[in-house]
Coordinates of C-alpha atoms in Angstrom, one line a residue:
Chain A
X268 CA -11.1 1.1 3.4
X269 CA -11.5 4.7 2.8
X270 CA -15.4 4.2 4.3
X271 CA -13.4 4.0 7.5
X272 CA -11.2 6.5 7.4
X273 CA -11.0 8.5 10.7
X274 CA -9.5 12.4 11.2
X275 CA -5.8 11.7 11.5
X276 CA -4.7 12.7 15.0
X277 CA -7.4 12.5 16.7
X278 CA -7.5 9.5 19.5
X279 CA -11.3 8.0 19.1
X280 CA -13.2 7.3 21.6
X281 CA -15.0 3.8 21.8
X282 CA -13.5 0.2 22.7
X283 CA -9.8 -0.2 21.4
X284 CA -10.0 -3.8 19.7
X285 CA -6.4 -4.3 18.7
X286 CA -3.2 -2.4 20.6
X287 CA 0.2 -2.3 18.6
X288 CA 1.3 -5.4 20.0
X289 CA -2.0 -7.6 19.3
X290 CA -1.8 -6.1 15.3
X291 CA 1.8 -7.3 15.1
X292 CA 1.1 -10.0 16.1
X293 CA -1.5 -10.9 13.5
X294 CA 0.8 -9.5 10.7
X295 CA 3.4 -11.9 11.6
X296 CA 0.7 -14.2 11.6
X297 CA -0.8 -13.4 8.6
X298 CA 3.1 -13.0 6.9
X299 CA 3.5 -17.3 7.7
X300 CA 0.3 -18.3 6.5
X301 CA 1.4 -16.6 3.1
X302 CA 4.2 -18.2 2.8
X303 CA 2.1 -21.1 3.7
X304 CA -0.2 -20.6 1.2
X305 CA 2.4 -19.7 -1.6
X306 CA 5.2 -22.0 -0.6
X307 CA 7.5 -19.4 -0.1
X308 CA 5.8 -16.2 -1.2
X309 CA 7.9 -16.5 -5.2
X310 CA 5.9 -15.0 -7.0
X311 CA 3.9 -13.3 -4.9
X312 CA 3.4 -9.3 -4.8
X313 CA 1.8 -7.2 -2.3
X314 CA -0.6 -4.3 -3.4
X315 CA -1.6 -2.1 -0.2
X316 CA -5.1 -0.4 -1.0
X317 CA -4.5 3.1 0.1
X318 CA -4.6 5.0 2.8
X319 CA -4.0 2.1 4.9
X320 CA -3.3 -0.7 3.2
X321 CA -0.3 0.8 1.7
X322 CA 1.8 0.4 5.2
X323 CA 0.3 -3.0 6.1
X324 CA 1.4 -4.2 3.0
X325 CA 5.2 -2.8 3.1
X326 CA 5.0 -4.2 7.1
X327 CA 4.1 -7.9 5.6
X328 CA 6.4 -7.3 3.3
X329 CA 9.5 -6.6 6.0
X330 CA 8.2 -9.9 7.7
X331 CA 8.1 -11.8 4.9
X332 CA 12.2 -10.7 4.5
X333 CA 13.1 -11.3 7.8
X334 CA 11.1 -14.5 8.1
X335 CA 12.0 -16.3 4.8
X336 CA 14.7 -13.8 3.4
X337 CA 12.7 -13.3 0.5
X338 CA 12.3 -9.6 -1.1
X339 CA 8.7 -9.2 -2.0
X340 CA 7.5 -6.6 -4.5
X341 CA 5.3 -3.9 -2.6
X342 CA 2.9 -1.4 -4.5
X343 CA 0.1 0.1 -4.3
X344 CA -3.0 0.4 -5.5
X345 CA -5.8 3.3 -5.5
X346 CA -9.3 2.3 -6.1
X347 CA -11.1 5.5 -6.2
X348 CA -11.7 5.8 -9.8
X349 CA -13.2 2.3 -9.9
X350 CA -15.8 3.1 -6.9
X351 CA -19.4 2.2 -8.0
X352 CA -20.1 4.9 -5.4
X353 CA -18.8 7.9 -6.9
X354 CA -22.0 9.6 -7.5
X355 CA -22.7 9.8 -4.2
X356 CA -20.2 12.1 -3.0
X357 CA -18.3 15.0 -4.8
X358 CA -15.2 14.1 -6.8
X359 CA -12.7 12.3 -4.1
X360 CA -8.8 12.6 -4.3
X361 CA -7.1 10.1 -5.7
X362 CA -4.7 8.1 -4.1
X363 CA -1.4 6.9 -5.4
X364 CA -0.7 3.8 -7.7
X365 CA 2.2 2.5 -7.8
X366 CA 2.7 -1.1 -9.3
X367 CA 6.6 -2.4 -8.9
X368 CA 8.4 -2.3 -11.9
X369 CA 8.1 -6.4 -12.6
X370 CA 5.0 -6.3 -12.8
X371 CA 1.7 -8.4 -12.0
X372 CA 1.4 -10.4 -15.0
X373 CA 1.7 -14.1 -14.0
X374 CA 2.0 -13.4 -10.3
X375 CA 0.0 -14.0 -7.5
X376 CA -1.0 -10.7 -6.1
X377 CA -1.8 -10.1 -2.4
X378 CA -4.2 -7.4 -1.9
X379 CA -3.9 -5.7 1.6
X380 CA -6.6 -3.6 3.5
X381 CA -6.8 -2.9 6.8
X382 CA -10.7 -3.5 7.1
X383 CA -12.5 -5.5 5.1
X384 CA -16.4 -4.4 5.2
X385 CA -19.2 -4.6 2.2
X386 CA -16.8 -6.1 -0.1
X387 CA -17.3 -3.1 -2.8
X388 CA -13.5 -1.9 -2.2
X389 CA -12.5 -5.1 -3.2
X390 CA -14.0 -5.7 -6.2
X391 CA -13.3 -2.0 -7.2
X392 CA -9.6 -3.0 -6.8
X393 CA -10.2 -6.2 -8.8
X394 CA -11.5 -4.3 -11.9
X395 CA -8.6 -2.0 -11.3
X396 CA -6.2 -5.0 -11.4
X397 CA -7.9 -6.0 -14.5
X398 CA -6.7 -3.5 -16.4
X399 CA -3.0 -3.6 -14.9
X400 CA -2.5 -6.6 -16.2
X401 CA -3.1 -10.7 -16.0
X402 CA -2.2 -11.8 -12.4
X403 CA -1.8 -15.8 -11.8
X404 CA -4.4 -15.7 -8.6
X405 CA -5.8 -13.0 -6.5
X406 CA -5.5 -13.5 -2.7
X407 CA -7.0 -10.7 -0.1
X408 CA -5.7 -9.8 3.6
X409 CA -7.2 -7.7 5.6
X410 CA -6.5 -6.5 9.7
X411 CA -10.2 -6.9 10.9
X412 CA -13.3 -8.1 8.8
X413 CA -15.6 -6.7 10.3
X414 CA -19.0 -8.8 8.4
X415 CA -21.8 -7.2 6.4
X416 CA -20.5 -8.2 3.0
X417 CA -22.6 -7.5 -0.3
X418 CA -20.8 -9.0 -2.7
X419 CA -19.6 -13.1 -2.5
X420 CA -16.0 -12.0 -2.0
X421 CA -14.1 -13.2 1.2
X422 CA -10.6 -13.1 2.7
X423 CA -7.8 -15.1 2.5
X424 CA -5.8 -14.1 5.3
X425 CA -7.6 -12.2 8.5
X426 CA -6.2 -10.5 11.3
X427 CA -9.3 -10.3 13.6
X428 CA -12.8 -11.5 12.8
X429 CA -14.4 -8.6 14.8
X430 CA -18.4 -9.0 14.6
X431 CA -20.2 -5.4 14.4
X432 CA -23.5 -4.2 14.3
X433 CA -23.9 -2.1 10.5
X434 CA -24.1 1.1 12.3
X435 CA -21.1 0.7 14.4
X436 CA -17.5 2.5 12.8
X437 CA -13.8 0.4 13.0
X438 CA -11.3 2.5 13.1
X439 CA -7.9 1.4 12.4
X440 CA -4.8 3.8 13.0
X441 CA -1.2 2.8 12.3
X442 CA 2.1 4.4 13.1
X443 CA 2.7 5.3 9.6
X444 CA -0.4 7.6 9.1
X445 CA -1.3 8.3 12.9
X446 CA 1.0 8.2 14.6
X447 CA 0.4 4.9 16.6
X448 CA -1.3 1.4 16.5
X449 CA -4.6 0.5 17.2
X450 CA -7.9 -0.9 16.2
X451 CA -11.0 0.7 17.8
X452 CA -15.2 -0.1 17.5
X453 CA -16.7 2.9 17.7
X454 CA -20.5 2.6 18.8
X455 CA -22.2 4.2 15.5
X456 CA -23.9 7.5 15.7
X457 CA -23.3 9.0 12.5
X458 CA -22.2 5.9 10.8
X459 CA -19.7 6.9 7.9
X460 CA -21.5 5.1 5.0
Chain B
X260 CA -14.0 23.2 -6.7
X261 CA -16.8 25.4 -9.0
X262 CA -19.4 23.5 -10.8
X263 CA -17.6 25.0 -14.0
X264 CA -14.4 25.7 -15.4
X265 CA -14.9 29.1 -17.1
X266 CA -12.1 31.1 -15.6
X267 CA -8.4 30.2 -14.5
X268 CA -8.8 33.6 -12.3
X269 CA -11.9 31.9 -10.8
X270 CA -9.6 29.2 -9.1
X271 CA -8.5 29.0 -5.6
X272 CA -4.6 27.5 -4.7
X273 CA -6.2 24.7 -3.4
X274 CA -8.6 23.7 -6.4
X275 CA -5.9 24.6 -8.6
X276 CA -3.2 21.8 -6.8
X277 CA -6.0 19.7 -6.4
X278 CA -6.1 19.7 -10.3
X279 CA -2.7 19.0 -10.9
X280 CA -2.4 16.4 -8.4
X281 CA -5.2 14.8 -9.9
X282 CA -3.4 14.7 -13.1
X283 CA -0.6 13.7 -12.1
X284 CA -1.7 10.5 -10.8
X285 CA -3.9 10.4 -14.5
X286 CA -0.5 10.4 -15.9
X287 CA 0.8 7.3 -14.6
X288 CA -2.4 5.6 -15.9
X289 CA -1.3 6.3 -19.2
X290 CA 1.6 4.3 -19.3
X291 CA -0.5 1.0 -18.4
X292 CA -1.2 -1.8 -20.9
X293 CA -4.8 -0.6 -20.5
X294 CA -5.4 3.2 -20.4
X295 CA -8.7 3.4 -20.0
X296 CA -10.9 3.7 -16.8
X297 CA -14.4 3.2 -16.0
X298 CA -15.0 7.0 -14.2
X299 CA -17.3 8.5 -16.1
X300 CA -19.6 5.8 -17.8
X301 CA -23.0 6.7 -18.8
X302 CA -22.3 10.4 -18.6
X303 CA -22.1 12.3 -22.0
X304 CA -19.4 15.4 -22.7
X305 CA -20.6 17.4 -25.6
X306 CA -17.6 19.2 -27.5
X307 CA -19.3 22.3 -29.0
X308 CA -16.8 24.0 -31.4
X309 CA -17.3 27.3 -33.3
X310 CA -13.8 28.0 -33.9
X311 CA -11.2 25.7 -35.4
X312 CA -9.6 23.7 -33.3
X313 CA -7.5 20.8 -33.8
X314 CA -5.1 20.1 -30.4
X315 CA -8.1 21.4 -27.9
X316 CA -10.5 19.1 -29.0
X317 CA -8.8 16.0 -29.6
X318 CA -7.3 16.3 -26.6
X319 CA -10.8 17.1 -24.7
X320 CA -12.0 13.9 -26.8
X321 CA -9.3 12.0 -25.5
X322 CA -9.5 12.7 -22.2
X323 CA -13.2 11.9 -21.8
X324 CA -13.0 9.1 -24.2
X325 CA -10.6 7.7 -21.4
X326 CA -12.5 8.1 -18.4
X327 CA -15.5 6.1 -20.6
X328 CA -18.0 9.3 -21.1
X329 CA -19.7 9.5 -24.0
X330 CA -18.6 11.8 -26.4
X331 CA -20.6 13.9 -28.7
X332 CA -18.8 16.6 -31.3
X333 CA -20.1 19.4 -32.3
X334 CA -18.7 22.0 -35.0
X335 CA -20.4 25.3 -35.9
X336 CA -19.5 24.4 -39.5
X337 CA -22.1 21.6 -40.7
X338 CA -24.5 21.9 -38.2
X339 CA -27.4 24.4 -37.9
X340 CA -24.9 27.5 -36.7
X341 CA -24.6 27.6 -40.4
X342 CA -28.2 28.0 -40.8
X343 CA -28.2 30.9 -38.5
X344 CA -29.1 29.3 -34.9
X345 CA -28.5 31.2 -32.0
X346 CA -26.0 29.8 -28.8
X347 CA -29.1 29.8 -26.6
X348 CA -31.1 27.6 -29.1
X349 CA -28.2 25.4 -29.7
X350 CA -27.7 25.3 -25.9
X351 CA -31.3 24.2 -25.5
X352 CA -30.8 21.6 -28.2
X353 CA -27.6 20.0 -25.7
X354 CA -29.8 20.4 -22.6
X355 CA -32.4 18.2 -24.2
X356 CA -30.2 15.6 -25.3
X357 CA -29.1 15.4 -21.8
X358 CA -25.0 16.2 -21.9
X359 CA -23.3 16.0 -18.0
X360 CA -20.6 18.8 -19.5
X361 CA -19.9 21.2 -22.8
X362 CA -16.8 22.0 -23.6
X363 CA -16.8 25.3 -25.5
X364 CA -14.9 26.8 -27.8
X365 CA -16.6 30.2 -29.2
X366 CA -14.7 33.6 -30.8
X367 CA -17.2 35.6 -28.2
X368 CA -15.5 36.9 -24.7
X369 CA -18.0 35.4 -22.0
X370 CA -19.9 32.9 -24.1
X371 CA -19.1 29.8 -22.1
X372 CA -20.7 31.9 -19.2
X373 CA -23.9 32.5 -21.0
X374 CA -24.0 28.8 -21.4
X375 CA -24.4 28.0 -18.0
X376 CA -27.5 30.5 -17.7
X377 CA -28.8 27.4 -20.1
X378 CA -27.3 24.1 -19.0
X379 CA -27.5 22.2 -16.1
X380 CA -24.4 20.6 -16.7
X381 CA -20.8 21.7 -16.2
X382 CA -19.5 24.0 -18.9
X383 CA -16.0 23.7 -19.5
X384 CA -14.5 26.9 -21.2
X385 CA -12.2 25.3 -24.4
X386 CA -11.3 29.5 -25.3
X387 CA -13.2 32.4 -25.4
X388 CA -12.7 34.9 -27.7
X389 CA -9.7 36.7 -26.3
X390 CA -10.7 36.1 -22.8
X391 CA -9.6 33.0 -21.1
X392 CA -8.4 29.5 -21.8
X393 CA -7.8 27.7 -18.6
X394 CA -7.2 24.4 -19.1
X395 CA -4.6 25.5 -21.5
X396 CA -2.6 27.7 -18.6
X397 CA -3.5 24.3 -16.2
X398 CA -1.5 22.2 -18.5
X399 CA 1.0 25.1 -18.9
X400 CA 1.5 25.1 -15.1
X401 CA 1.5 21.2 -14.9
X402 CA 4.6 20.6 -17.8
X403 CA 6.1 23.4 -15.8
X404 CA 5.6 21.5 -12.8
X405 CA 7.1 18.5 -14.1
X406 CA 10.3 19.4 -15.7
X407 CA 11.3 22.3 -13.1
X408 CA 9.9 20.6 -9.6
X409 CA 7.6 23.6 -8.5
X410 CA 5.8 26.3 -9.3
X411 CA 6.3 28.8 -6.1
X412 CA 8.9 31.2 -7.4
X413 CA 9.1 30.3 -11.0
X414 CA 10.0 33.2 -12.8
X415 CA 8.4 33.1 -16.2
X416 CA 8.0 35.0 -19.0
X417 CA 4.9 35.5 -22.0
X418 CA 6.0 36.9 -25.0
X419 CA 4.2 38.2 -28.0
X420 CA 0.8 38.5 -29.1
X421 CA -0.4 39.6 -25.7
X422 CA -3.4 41.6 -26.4
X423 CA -5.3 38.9 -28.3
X424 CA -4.0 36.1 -26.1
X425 CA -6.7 34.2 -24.1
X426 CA -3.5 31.5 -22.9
X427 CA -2.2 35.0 -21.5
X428 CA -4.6 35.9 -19.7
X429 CA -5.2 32.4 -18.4
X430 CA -1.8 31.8 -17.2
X431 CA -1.0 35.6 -15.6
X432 CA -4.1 34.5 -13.1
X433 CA -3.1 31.1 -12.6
X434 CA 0.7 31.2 -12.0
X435 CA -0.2 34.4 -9.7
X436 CA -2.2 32.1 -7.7
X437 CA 0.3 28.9 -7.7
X438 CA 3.1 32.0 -6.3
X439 CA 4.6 32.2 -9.8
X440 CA 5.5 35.8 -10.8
X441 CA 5.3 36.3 -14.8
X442 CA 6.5 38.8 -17.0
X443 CA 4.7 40.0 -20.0
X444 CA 6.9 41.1 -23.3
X445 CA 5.4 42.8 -26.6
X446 CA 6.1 45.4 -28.2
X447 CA 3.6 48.1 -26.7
X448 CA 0.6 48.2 -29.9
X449 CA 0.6 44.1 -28.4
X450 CA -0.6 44.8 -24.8
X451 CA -4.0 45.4 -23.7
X452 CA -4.9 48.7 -22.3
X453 CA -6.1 47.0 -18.6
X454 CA -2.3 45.2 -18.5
X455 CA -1.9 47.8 -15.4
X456 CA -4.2 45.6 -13.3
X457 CA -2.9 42.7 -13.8
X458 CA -0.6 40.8 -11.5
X459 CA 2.2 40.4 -13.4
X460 CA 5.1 43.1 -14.6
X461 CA 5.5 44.2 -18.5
X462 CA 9.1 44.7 -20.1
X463 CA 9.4 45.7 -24.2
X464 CA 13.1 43.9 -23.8
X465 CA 13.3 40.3 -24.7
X466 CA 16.5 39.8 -24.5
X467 CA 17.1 41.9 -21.3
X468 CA 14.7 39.4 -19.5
X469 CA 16.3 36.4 -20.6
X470 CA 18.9 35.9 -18.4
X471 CA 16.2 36.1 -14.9
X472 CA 13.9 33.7 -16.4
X473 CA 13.2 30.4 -15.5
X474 CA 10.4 29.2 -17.8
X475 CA 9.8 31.8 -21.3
X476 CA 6.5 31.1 -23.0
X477 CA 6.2 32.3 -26.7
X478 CA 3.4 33.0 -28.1
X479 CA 1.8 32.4 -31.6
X480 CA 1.2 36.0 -33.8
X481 CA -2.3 35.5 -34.3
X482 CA -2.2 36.4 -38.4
X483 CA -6.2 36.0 -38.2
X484 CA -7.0 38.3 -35.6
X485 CA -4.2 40.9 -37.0
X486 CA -6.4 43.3 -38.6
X487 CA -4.7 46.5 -37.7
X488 CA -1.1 47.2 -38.5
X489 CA 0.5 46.4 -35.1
X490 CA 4.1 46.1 -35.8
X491 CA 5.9 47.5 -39.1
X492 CA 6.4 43.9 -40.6
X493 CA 6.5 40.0 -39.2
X494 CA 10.3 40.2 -40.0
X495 CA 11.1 43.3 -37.7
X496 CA 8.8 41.1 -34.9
X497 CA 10.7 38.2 -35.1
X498 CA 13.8 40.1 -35.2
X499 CA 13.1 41.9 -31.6
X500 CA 10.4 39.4 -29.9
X501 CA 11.6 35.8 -31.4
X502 CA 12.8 33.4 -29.8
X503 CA 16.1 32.3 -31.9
X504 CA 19.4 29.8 -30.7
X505 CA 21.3 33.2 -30.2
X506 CA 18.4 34.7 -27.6
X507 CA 18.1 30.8 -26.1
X508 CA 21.4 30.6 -25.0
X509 CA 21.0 33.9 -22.7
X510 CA 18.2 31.9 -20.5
X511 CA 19.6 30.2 -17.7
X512 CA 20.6 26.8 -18.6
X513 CA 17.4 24.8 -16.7
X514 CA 15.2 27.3 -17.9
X515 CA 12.5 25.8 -20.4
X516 CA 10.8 27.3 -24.0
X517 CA 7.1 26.7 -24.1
X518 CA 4.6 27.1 -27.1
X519 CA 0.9 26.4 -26.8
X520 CA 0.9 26.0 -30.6
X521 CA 0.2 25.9 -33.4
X522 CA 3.8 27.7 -34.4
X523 CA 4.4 30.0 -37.1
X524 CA 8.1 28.4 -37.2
X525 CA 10.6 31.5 -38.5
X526 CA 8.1 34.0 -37.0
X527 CA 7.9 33.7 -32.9
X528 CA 10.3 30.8 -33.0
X529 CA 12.9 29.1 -34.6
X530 CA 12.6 25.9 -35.9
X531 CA 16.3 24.8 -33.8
X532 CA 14.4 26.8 -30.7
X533 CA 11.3 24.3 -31.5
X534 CA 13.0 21.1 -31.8
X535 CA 15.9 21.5 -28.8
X536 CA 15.6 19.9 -25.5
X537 CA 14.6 22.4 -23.9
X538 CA 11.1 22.8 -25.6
X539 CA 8.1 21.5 -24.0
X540 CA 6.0 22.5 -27.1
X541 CA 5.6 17.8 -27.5
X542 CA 5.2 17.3 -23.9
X543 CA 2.3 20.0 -23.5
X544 CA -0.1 18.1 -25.8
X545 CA 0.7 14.7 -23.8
X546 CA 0.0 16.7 -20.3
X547 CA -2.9 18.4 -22.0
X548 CA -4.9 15.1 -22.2
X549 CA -3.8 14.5 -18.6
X550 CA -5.1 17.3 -16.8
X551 CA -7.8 17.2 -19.0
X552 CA -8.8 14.3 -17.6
X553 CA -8.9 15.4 -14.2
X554 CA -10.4 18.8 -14.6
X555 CA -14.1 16.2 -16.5
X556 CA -13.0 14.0 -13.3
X557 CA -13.3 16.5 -10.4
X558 CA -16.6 18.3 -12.1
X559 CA -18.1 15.2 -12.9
X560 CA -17.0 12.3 -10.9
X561 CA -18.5 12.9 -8.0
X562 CA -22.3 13.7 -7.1
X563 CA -24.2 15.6 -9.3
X564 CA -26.4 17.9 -6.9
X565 CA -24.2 19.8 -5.3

């Protein structure tokens, strides 16, 4: 969730939550409960919400393959034009989209986040599936929810259920973007929302 | 990024990339089943033509029509302009009615920067007079982009109608600031006096440049701004300063033709030279709705007190 995004490179300070091995562990956790779930993960595709999303969703993905030797479709999806915060901020870059070349329609698609906190995100990204096309079901997987939702929208599949106060940050880093792996509660000063 | 788009010499490397990233992810939106996106809802983009137009505009329209803004047109012929209304007073008129951006199109150098004396929107300059045309010269550099991979080091040339060209002048400031270098030709009576200070060179040779170039952009003879005799006839023009199959065939063999258009086929530019591969002229109006798009996106999508 972009709301969360910290400076790249920079370690923060605060409790660390999740190392790299506790956040493998939920992905492969979260990887068998979709096939679970989907009886053998089909039809299913995996959309990664960027920034993070993106390489939690191709990292399910390479568990899903080694787990079930399936090969799951992996795109991504950028929610920024469908933000009902826009306003709020000047213009933001956009992300990338890329859905794979099957397609969604008739699917089940697996969105992927890394922190699941108001619930807006999400239903930006479902409007934005809307007009990609007609998926079967809609399932959500996020690292940490974090609580505080304002919008009747939950998970599917959860890493962590990490309980915050409003005004504290999560920051997730991952290898691909950061350089390394970790989850940390940062005690809120100047809260990013 | 500027609260307006008036001048293509007004943006910075940074705002300029950050515009033709943004259209390049616009452009894959396109090709979905549903290219439309929620953006700009509830906010209202005024078109306000006083020169004929047909490409600018319906591109402009499309591109707002896309992000879901409102979208009011306005042509100086029809409306009060004909009755003898002043810009300020029609400028009022839009303020009132509450538009979030004017895109202008007006035959007077500088009028879309009187405008924002009057609006609190953004003004977005559609072609001034013989002054600028940005978002022309940003979907100029975005085709070029596309088909050749970058923009640093691009060697391109403008040919023709120089002095009265506002996409000249556009794209001399913007490819100098994406690290293109660009070559001007026209015969000398073509060029405007100030060329000296501009950062690009000037050759009177087409065919001599040719061969070095990796993009060549030809130009329209502008037939209604022509009122002195500034060459002998439009045959002896097209013989020395069109682009034909014979003077294609010296450009490198990546090298692209661009057009801004409309063409005077058989005067600038051959028809064969029009319809080859190696013309963008097709794929400019497609990348013109594009970066259209995210030029209303980046001045309006975001906060409005800035």
């Amino acid at each position: 969730m972009p709301d969360d995004v910290p400076e790249t490179g920079r370690r923060p300070a605060g409790k660390q939550v999740l190392g790299p091995e506790e956040i493998r562990r939920a992905l492969t956790r979260i990887g068998h409960e979709i096939l679970e779930r989907t009886e053998g993960a089909a039809d299913v595709v995996l959309l990664g919400i960027p920034t993070r999303g993106v390489p939690l969703a191709r990292r399910l993905a390479r568990r899903l393959t080694e787990t079930e030797g399936v090969s799951i479709p992996v795109g991504s999806l950028d929610i920024t034009l469908y933000r009902d915060d826009l306003r709020l901020r000047p213009a933001r870059t956009l992300g990338h989209t890329e859905v794979p070349p099957a397609g969604i329609d008739g699917r089940i698609v697996v969105l992927v986040d890394d922190v699941l906190f108001s619930g807006r995100t999400v239903r930006a990204a479902l409007d934005a599936l809307g007009d990609l096309g007609r998926p079967r079901a809609v399932q959500l997987a996020v690292l940490v929810d974090r609580g505080h939702r304002e919008l009747p929208i939950r998970p599917d599949y959860v890493g962590k259920n990490l309980p915050t106060a409003t005004r504290e940050e999560v920051r997730v880093r991952l290898t691909e973007v950061d350089g390394e792996d970790s989850v940390t509660l940062v005690a809120g000063g100047q809260a990013a929302r | 990024m500027n609260r307006h788009l008036i001048s293509a010499a007004d943006l910075s490397l940074d705002d300029a990339v950050a515009i033709l990233d943004t259209a390049e992810e616009l452009a894959r939106l396109a090709e979905r089943p549903i290219p439309k996106l929620p953006t700009l809802r509830g906010r209202t983009v005024v078109n306000l033509f006083y020169e004929d137009s047909t490409r600018t505009r319906i591109s402009f329209e499309a591109a707002a029509k896309r992000l879901s803004a409102d979208v009011i047109n306005f042509s100086a012929k029809g409306s009060s302009v004909a009755k003898g209304e002043s810009l300020k007073d029609t400028a009022l008129t839009l303020q009132a009615m509450g538009a979030d951006a004017v895109v202008i199109r007006h035959g007077g150098s500088g009028a879309p920067y009187q405008l924002t004396n009057w609006i609190a929107g953004s003004v977005v300059n559609a072609g001034d007079g013989t002054h600028e045309h940005p978002t022309q010269a940003l979907l100029d550099a975005f085709t070029m982009r596309r088909r050749l991979g970058r923009l640093d080091g691009l060697r391109v040339a403008i040919v023709g109608d120089i002095l009265h060209s506002r996409v000249a002048r556009s794209n001399v400031w913007l490819l100098h600031t994406l690290g293109a270098s660009v070559v001007l030709v026209a015969p000398p009576t073509l060029l405007p006096v100030a060329v000296g200070a501009w950062p690009c060179s000037v050759s009177y040779d087409l065919s001599a440049v040719l061969p070095q170039c990796d993009v060549v952009m030809m130009l329209r003879v502008q037939n209604e701004r022509m009122t002195d005799a500034y060459f002998p006839s439009v045959r002896e023009y097209s013989r020395r300063y069109g682009l034909d199959d014979e003077r294609m065939g010296l450009l490198p063999a990546h090298a692209i033709v661009m057009h801004p258009g409309p063409m005077n086929r058989g005067v600038e530019i051959t028809a064969d030279v029009a319809d080859s591969p190696r013309s963008t002229i097709v794929e400019q109006v497609t990348n013109g709705v594009s970066v259209r798009m995210a030029v209303l996106y980046l001045l309006l999508g975001g906060t409005e007190a800035r």
